[in-house]
Amino acid sequence: MATAQLLLRRAFSSSSFSSPLRRSPLRSAACFIVPRAAMASSTAPFHKVQIQREDTTFDAYVVGKENAPGIVVLQEWWGVDYEIKNHAVHISQIGEGYRALIPDLYRGKVALDVAEAQHLIEGLDWQGAVKDIQASVEWLKANGSPKVGVTGYCMGGALSIASGVLVPEVDAVVAFYGTPSSELADASKAQAPIQAHFGELDSFVGFADVTAAKSLEEKLKSSGVPYEVHIYPGCSHAFMNISPEALKRRKKMGLTDENQGAINLAWSRFSTWMGRFLGSA
């Protein structure tokens, strides 16, 4: 997965995070507000479990009610930090509830800055990460979830799409601003329904920019599975991250956009997609 690593390095070493890209309409989603008070804290009710696959064991963090449909939530390149836990807690509370599971793809390591994140993603075994996702899906199904979806952000977005191609047990995918390299997974061979979200101003050329989004759309069109690809005007990379800590981190990287309307709309679409293919809890 060297291609994705190179794209991430180039994007975050660039001083500019905007580009003159085509705008597309953004509908109102005022009925689906994400309150900041709902974000996770250190006291969030996560339950740590250990999952084994082949000759390795990894930690995973579970939140939500038992026997509900499951959703595997995949980290950004930072690791299992506060923001991916925020997303998992929110997902567990959507509709009648989901059981969300975060697999620790970095085996306990969490980056505090861009240099550390770059080092961690360069050391990731991408094929092994897909196996971790498959084991996570199997764990949820073996522990009461009748159907299981996968979602992820940035690096996790790319891996979520890969899981929709490579893991037959996945029932639905929602990916945020990330696409897998063709050497990891060919999206034209997707087996699961895939919904994908991208920011119009994303500067990850070939990985999460509008060109990558349109390329993914063409591949999904040929796959024959249900799909949706959404582009959000005025949004850059990681636009779903809204905790105070995440906003501070984004601003340090030159990502200054805040668009609550886009966030609400994306979560509304997420809810509809997962509800359609996983069923209500």
Coordinates of C-alpha atoms in Angstrom, one line a residue:
M1 CA 0.0 0.0 0.0
A2 CA 3.0 2.3 -0.6
T3 CA 0.9 4.5 -2.9
A4 CA -1.5 5.6 -0.1
Q5 CA 1.5 6.2 2.2
L6 CA 3.1 8.5 -0.4
L7 CA -0.2 10.4 -0.9
L8 CA -0.6 10.9 2.8
R9 CA 3.0 12.2 3.1
R10 CA 2.6 14.6 0.2
A11 CA -0.7 15.9 1.4
F12 CA 0.4 16.7 4.9
S13 CA 3.8 18.1 3.8
S14 CA 2.1 20.6 1.5
S15 CA 1.5 24.1 2.7
S16 CA -1.8 24.3 0.7
F17 CA -4.9 22.3 1.5
S18 CA -7.3 23.8 -1.1
S19 CA -7.8 23.4 -4.8
P20 CA -10.2 24.9 -7.4
L21 CA -12.6 22.0 -7.6
R22 CA -16.1 21.8 -9.0
R23 CA -18.9 22.4 -6.5
S24 CA -22.0 20.2 -6.1
P25 CA -25.3 20.9 -4.3
L26 CA -25.6 20.4 -0.6
R27 CA -29.1 19.7 0.7
S28 CA -30.3 20.7 4.2
A29 CA -30.1 18.1 7.0
A30 CA -31.2 20.2 9.9
C31 CA -33.2 17.3 11.3
F32 CA -30.0 15.3 11.9
I33 CA -28.0 17.4 14.4
V34 CA -24.9 16.0 16.0
P35 CA -24.6 17.7 19.4
R36 CA -21.0 18.2 20.8
A37 CA -22.3 17.0 24.1
A38 CA -22.8 13.5 22.6
M39 CA -19.0 13.2 21.9
A40 CA -17.0 10.5 23.8
S41 CA -15.1 11.2 26.9
S42 CA -12.6 9.1 28.9
T43 CA -15.5 7.6 30.8
A44 CA -17.3 6.4 27.6
P45 CA -18.7 2.9 28.2
F46 CA -16.2 0.9 26.1
H47 CA -15.6 -2.7 26.7
K48 CA -12.2 -4.0 25.7
V49 CA -12.1 -7.5 24.1
Q50 CA -9.3 -9.5 22.6
I51 CA -9.8 -11.0 19.1
Q52 CA -7.7 -13.7 17.7
R53 CA -6.9 -14.4 14.0
E54 CA -4.4 -16.9 12.8
D55 CA -1.3 -16.6 15.0
T56 CA -2.0 -13.0 16.3
T57 CA -4.3 -11.4 18.9
F58 CA -5.4 -7.8 19.0
D59 CA -7.4 -5.6 21.2
A60 CA -10.8 -4.1 20.2
Y61 CA -13.1 -1.6 21.9
V62 CA -16.8 -2.3 21.9
V63 CA -19.7 0.1 22.7
G64 CA -23.4 -0.2 22.2
K65 CA -26.2 -2.7 23.1
E66 CA -25.7 -6.4 22.7
N67 CA -27.5 -8.3 19.8
A68 CA -27.8 -5.1 17.8
P69 CA -26.5 -4.9 14.2
G70 CA -22.7 -4.4 14.4
I71 CA -20.5 -1.8 12.8
V72 CA -16.7 -2.1 12.7
V73 CA -15.3 1.4 13.0
L74 CA -11.8 1.9 11.5
Q75 CA -9.3 4.5 12.7
E76 CA -7.6 7.4 10.9
W77 CA -3.8 7.3 10.6
W78 CA -3.5 8.6 14.2
G79 CA -4.6 5.3 15.8
V80 CA -7.3 4.5 18.3
D81 CA -7.6 8.0 19.7
Y82 CA -10.3 10.2 21.1
E83 CA -11.9 11.1 17.8
I84 CA -12.4 7.6 16.5
K85 CA -14.0 6.8 19.9
N86 CA -16.2 9.8 19.5
H87 CA -17.4 8.4 16.1
A88 CA -18.0 5.0 17.6
V89 CA -20.0 6.3 20.5
H90 CA -22.1 8.4 18.1
I91 CA -22.7 5.4 15.8
S92 CA -23.8 3.2 18.7
Q93 CA -26.5 5.7 19.4
I94 CA -27.9 6.2 15.9
G95 CA -31.5 5.1 15.5
E96 CA -32.4 2.2 17.7
G97 CA -28.7 1.6 18.3
Y98 CA -25.7 -0.4 16.9
R99 CA -22.9 -2.3 18.5
A100 CA -19.8 -0.5 17.4
L101 CA -16.3 -2.2 17.5
I102 CA -13.0 -0.5 17.0
P103 CA -10.1 -2.9 16.2
D104 CA -6.7 -1.6 17.2
L105 CA -4.9 -1.9 13.9
Y106 CA -1.7 -0.3 15.4
R107 CA -1.6 -2.6 18.4
G108 CA -1.7 0.1 21.0
K109 CA 0.3 2.8 19.3
V110 CA -1.3 6.3 19.0
A111 CA 0.3 9.2 17.1
L112 CA 0.5 12.7 18.7
D113 CA 1.7 14.5 15.6
V114 CA 1.9 14.2 11.8
A115 CA 5.4 12.7 11.9
E116 CA 4.4 9.9 14.2
A117 CA 1.2 9.2 12.2
Q118 CA 3.3 9.0 9.0
H119 CA 5.7 6.6 10.7
L120 CA 2.8 4.4 12.0
I121 CA 1.0 4.2 8.6
E122 CA 4.2 3.4 6.8
G123 CA 4.6 0.4 9.1
L124 CA 1.1 -0.9 8.7
D125 CA 0.6 -4.3 7.2
W126 CA -2.5 -3.4 5.0
Q127 CA -3.3 -7.0 4.1
G128 CA -3.0 -7.9 7.8
A129 CA -5.4 -5.0 8.6
V130 CA -8.0 -6.4 6.3
K131 CA -7.6 -9.7 8.1
D132 CA -8.2 -7.8 11.4
I133 CA -11.3 -6.4 9.9
Q134 CA -12.6 -9.8 8.9
A135 CA -11.9 -11.2 12.4
S136 CA -13.8 -8.2 13.9
V137 CA -16.8 -8.8 11.6
E138 CA -16.8 -12.5 12.6
W139 CA -16.5 -11.6 16.3
L140 CA -19.6 -9.4 16.1
K141 CA -21.6 -12.0 14.2
A142 CA -20.5 -14.7 16.7
N143 CA -21.6 -12.4 19.6
G144 CA -25.1 -11.5 18.7
S145 CA -25.0 -9.1 15.7
P146 CA -27.1 -10.5 12.9
K147 CA -25.6 -8.3 10.3
V148 CA -22.3 -6.2 10.4
G149 CA -21.2 -3.2 8.4
V150 CA -17.8 -1.4 8.2
T151 CA -17.0 2.3 8.3
G152 CA -13.8 4.2 8.5
Y153 CA -12.1 7.5 8.1
C154 CA -9.0 8.5 5.9
M155 CA -6.8 5.4 6.2
G156 CA -9.8 3.6 7.7
G157 CA -12.0 4.8 4.8
A158 CA -9.7 3.1 2.3
L159 CA -9.7 0.0 4.4
S160 CA -13.5 -0.1 4.7
I161 CA -13.8 -0.1 0.9
A162 CA -11.2 -2.8 0.8
S163 CA -13.2 -4.9 3.2
G164 CA -16.3 -4.5 1.0
V165 CA -14.2 -6.1 -1.8
L166 CA -12.2 -8.7 0.1
V167 CA -14.4 -9.7 3.1
P168 CA -17.5 -11.7 2.1
E169 CA -19.0 -11.4 5.6
V170 CA -19.4 -7.6 5.3
D171 CA -23.0 -6.5 4.8
A172 CA -22.5 -2.8 4.1
V173 CA -19.8 -0.2 3.9
V174 CA -19.7 3.6 4.6
A175 CA -16.3 5.1 3.8
F176 CA -15.1 8.7 4.6
Y177 CA -12.4 10.4 2.5
G178 CA -10.2 7.5 1.6
T179 CA -9.8 5.0 -1.3
P180 CA -7.7 1.8 -1.5
S181 CA -4.9 1.4 -4.0
S182 CA -5.7 -1.0 -6.8
E183 CA -3.0 -3.3 -5.5
L184 CA -4.9 -3.7 -2.2
A185 CA -8.5 -3.9 -3.6
D186 CA -10.2 -3.3 -6.9
A187 CA -13.5 -1.5 -6.1
S188 CA -15.0 -2.7 -9.4
K189 CA -15.1 -6.1 -7.7
A190 CA -17.0 -4.9 -4.6
Q191 CA -19.3 -7.5 -3.0
A192 CA -21.0 -5.3 -0.4
P193 CA -23.0 -2.1 -0.9
I194 CA -20.7 0.9 -0.5
Q195 CA -21.5 4.5 0.3
A196 CA -18.6 7.0 0.2
H197 CA -18.1 10.6 1.4
F198 CA -15.5 13.2 0.2
G199 CA -14.7 16.8 0.8
E200 CA -14.6 19.0 -2.3
L201 CA -11.5 20.7 -1.2
D202 CA -9.6 17.6 -0.1
S203 CA -6.0 17.8 -1.2
F204 CA -5.1 14.1 -1.0
V205 CA -4.7 13.8 -4.8
G206 CA -5.5 10.3 -6.0
F207 CA -6.6 9.1 -2.5
A208 CA -9.4 11.4 -1.3
D209 CA -9.8 14.3 -3.7
V210 CA -12.6 14.8 -6.2
T211 CA -10.7 12.9 -8.9
A212 CA -10.3 9.9 -6.6
A213 CA -14.0 10.1 -5.7
K214 CA -15.1 10.1 -9.3
S215 CA -12.8 7.2 -10.1
L216 CA -14.3 5.3 -7.2
E217 CA -17.7 6.0 -8.5
E218 CA -16.9 4.6 -11.9
K219 CA -15.5 1.5 -10.4
L220 CA -18.5 1.0 -8.2
K221 CA -20.8 1.5 -11.1
S222 CA -19.2 -1.4 -12.9
S223 CA -19.3 -3.6 -9.8
G224 CA -23.1 -4.0 -9.8
V225 CA -23.5 -3.4 -6.1
P226 CA -25.7 -0.6 -4.7
Y227 CA -23.5 2.5 -4.2
E228 CA -23.5 6.2 -3.5
V229 CA -20.6 8.7 -3.7
H230 CA -21.2 12.1 -2.1
I231 CA -19.0 15.2 -2.4
Y232 CA -19.4 18.0 0.1
P233 CA -18.8 21.6 -1.1
G234 CA -16.4 23.7 0.9
C235 CA -15.1 20.7 2.9
S236 CA -11.6 19.6 3.2
H237 CA -10.1 16.4 4.6
A238 CA -11.3 15.0 7.9
F239 CA -14.3 17.3 7.9
M240 CA -16.3 14.9 10.1
N241 CA -14.0 15.6 13.1
I242 CA -15.6 18.2 15.3
S243 CA -14.3 17.7 18.9
P244 CA -12.3 20.7 20.3
E245 CA -9.2 18.6 20.2
A246 CA -9.7 17.5 16.6
L247 CA -10.5 21.0 15.4
K248 CA -7.3 22.3 17.0
R249 CA -5.3 19.5 15.3
R250 CA -7.0 20.2 11.9
K251 CA -6.1 23.9 12.2
K252 CA -2.5 23.1 12.9
M253 CA -2.5 21.2 9.5
G254 CA -4.1 24.1 7.7
L255 CA -7.6 22.6 7.6
T256 CA -9.8 25.5 8.9
D257 CA -13.2 24.6 7.5
E258 CA -16.1 23.9 9.8
N259 CA -19.4 22.8 8.2
Q260 CA -22.0 21.5 10.6
G261 CA -24.5 21.2 7.8
A262 CA -22.3 18.9 5.8
I263 CA -21.6 16.8 8.9
N264 CA -25.3 16.5 9.7
L265 CA -26.0 15.5 6.1
A266 CA -23.3 12.9 6.1
W267 CA -24.5 11.3 9.3
S268 CA -28.1 11.3 8.0
R269 CA -26.9 9.5 4.8
F270 CA -24.9 7.1 7.0
S271 CA -27.9 6.3 9.1
T272 CA -30.1 5.7 6.1
W273 CA -27.5 3.4 4.4
M274 CA -26.7 1.3 7.4
G275 CA -30.4 1.1 8.3
R276 CA -31.2 -0.1 4.8
F277 CA -28.7 -2.9 4.7
L278 CA -28.2 -3.9 8.3
G279 CA -31.8 -3.5 9.5
S280 CA -33.0 -1.7 12.6
A281 CA -31.7 -2.7 16.0

